[in-house]
Short mmCIF file of C-alpha atoms and ligand atoms in Angstrom, two decimals:
data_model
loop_
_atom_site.label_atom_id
_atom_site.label_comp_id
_atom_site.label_asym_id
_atom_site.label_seq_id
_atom_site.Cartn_x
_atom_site.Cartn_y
_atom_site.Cartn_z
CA UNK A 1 -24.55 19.53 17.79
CA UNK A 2 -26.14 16.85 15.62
CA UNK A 3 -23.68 16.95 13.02
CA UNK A 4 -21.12 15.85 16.02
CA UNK A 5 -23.32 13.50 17.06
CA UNK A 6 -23.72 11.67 13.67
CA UNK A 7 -19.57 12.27 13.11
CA UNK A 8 -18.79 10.44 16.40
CA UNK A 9 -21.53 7.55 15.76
CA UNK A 10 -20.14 7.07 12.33
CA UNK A 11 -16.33 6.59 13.81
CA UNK A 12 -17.72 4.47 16.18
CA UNK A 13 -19.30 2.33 13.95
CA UNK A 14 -16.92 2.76 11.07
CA UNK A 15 -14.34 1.46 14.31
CA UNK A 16 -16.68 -1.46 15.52
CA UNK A 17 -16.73 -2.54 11.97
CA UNK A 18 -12.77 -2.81 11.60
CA UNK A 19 -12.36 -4.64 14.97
CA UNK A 20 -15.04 -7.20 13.68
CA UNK A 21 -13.31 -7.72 10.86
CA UNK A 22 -9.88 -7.89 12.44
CA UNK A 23 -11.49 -10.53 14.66
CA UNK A 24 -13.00 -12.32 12.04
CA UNK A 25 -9.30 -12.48 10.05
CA UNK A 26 -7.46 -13.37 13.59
CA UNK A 27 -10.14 -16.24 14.05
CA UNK A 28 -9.97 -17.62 10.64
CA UNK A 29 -5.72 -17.82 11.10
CA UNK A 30 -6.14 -20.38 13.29
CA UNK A 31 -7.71 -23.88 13.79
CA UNK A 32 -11.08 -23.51 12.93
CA UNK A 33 -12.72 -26.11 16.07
CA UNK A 34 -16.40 -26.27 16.17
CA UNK A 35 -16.17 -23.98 19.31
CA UNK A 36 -14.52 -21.34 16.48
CA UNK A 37 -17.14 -21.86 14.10
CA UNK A 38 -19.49 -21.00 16.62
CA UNK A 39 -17.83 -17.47 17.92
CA UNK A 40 -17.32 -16.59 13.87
CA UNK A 41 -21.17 -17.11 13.28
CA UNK A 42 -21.95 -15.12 16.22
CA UNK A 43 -19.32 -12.38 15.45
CA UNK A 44 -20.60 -11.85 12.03
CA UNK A 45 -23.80 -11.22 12.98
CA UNK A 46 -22.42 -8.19 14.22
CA UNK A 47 -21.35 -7.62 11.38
CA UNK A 48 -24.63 -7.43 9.07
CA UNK A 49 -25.91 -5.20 12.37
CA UNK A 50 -22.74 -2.51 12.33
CA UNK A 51 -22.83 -2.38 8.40
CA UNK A 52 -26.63 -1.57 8.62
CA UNK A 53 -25.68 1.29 11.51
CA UNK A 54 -22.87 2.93 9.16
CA UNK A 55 -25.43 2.98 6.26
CA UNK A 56 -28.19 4.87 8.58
CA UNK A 57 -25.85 7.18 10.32
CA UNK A 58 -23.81 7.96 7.00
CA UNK A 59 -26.79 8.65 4.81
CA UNK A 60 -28.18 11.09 7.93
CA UNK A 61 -24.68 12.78 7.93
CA UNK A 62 -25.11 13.40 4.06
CA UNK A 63 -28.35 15.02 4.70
CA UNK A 64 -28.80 16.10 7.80
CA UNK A 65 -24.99 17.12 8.00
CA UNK A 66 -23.47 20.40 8.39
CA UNK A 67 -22.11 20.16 4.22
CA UNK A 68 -25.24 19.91 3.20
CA UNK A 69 -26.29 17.01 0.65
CA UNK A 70 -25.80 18.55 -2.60
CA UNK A 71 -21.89 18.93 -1.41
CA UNK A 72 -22.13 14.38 -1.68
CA UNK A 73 -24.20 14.95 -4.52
CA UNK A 74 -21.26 15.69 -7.05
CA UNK A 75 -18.58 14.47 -5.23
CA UNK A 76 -17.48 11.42 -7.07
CA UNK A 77 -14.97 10.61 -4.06
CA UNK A 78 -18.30 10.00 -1.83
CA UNK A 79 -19.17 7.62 -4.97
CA UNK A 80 -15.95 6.11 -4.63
CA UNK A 81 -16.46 5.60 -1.59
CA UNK A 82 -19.84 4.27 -1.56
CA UNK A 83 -18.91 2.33 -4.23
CA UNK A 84 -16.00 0.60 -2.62
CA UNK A 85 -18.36 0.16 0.67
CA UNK A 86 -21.14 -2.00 -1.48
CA UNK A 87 -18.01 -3.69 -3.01
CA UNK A 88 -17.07 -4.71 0.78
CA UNK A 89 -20.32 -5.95 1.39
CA UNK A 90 -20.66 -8.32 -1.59
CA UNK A 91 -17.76 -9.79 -0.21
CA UNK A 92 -18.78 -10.51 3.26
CA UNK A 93 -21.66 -12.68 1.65
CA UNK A 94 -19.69 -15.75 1.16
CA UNK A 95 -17.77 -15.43 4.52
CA UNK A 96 -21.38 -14.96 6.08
CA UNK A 97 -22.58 -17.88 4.07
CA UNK A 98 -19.54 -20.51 4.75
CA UNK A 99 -19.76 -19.30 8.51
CA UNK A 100 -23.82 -20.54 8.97
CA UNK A 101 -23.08 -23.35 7.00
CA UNK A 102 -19.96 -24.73 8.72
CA UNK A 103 -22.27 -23.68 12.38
CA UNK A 104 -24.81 -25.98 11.04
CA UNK A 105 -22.05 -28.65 10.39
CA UNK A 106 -20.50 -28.61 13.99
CA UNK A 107 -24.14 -28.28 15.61
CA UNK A 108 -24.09 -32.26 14.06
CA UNK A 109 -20.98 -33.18 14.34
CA UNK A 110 -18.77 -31.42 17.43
CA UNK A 111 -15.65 -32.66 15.61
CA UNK A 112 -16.32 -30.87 12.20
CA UNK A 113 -13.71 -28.57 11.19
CA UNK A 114 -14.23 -26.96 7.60
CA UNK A 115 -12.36 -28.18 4.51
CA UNK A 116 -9.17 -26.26 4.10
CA UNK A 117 -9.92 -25.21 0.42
CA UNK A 118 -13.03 -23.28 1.59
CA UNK A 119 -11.58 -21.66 4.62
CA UNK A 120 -8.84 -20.34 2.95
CA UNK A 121 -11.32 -18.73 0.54
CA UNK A 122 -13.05 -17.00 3.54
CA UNK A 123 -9.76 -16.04 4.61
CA UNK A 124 -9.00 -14.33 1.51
CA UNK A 125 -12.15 -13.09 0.69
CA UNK A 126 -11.89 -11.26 4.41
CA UNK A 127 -8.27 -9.76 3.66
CA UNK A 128 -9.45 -8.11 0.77
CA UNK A 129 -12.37 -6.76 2.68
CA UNK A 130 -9.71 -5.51 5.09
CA UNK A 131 -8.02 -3.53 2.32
CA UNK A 132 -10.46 -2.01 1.14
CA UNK A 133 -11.91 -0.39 4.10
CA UNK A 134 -8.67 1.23 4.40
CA UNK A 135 -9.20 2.58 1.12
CA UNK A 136 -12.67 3.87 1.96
CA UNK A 137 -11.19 5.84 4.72
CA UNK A 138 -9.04 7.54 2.52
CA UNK A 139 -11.89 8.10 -0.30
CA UNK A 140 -13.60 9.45 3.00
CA UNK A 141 -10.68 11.68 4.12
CA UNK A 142 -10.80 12.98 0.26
CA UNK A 143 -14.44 13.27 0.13
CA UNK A 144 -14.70 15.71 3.28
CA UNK A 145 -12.23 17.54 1.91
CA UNK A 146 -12.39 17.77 -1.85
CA UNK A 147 -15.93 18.51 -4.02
CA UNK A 148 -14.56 17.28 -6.67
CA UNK A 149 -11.35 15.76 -8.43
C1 HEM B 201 -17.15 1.21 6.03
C2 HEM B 201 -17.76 2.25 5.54
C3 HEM B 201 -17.37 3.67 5.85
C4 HEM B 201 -16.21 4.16 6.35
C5 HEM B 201 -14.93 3.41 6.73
C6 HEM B 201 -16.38 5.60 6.44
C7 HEM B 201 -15.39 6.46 6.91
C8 HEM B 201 -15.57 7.82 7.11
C9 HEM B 201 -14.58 8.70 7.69
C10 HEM B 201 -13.20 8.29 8.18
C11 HEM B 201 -15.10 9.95 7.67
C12 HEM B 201 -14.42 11.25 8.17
C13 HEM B 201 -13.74 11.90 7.01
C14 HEM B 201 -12.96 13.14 7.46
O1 HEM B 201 -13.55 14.06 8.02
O2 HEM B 201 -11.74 13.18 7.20
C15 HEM B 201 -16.42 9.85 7.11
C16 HEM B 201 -17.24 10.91 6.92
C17 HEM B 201 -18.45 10.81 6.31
N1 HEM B 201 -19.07 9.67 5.85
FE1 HEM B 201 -18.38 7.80 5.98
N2 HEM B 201 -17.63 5.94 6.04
C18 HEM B 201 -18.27 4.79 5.65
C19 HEM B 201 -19.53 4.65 5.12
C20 HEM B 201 -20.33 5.73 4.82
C21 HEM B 201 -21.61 5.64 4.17
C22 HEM B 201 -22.26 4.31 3.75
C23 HEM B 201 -22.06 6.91 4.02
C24 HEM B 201 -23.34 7.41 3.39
C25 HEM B 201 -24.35 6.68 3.06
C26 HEM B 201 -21.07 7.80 4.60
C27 HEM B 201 -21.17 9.16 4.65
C28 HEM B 201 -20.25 10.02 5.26
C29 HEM B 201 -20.42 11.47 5.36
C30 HEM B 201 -21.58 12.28 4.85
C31 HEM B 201 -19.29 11.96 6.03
C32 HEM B 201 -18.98 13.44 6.40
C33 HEM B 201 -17.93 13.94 5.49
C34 HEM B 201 -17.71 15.42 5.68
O3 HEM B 201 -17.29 15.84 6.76
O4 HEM B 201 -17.94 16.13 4.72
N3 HEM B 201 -20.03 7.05 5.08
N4 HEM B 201 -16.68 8.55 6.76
#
């Protein structure tokens, strides 16, 4: 029973995760208006909180999980996979950082919009996030499945 429990938190999480960031990438398409700014700041917020969630509930799954955690332990997929997730979240730190700044900006002026140059950075930096938690979900599908290589 708990090692359903943790797989369905972990989906749900792992799920709240890819609608923030598919929220964060619709968002950033558009104009960015202060009133933008505002709902990315607040949405990515979220985003530190679900990341945190997926790292809790993940690392009870590897030990508290049916598998047991020497089954993680030499599986380099999980590594791959763990790897690619810490490579997701150094990415989301200059979105995060661009996102309190340009709040700050519109709190002082309501008719700040961010340079172009620097949103299409975010932009970027938050489609390549995208990608790459697709890929974790495969190194995921791999790593239940596969010990090894
Ligand atoms: C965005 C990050 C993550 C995504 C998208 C993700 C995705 C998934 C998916 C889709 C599965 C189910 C695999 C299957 O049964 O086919 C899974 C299982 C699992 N994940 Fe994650 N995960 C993430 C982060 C983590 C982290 C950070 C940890 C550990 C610290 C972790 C540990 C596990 C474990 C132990 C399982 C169970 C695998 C098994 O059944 O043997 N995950 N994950």
């Amino acid at each position: 029973m708990l090692d359903l429990t943790l797989a369905v938190l972990h989906h749900l999480t792992i799920l709240s995760l890819i609608l923030i960031v598919g929220a964060e990438l619709a968002l950033t398409r558009g104009e960015l208006t202060a009133a933008v700014v505002r709902r990315l700041a607040s949405i990515d917020l979220y985003y530190g909180i679900v990341a945190g969630l997926i790292v809790a509930i993940g690392a009870a799954r590897v030990v508290l999980g049916a598998k047991g955690w020497v089954f993680y332990l030499h599986n380099p997929w999980f590594f791959a996979k763990i790897g690619t997730f810490l490579i997701v979240g150094v990415l989301s730190i200059h979105p995060t950082m661009m996102f309190l700044r340009w709040r700050r900006a519109a709190t002082a002026d309501p008719a700040f919009t961010p340079p172009p140059a620097a949103a299409t950075t975010v932009r970027r930096a938050i489609l390549v996030e995208a990608v790459l938690l697709g890929l974790i979900v495969a190194f995921a599908a791999a790593m239940a499945r596969f010990g090894s290589f």
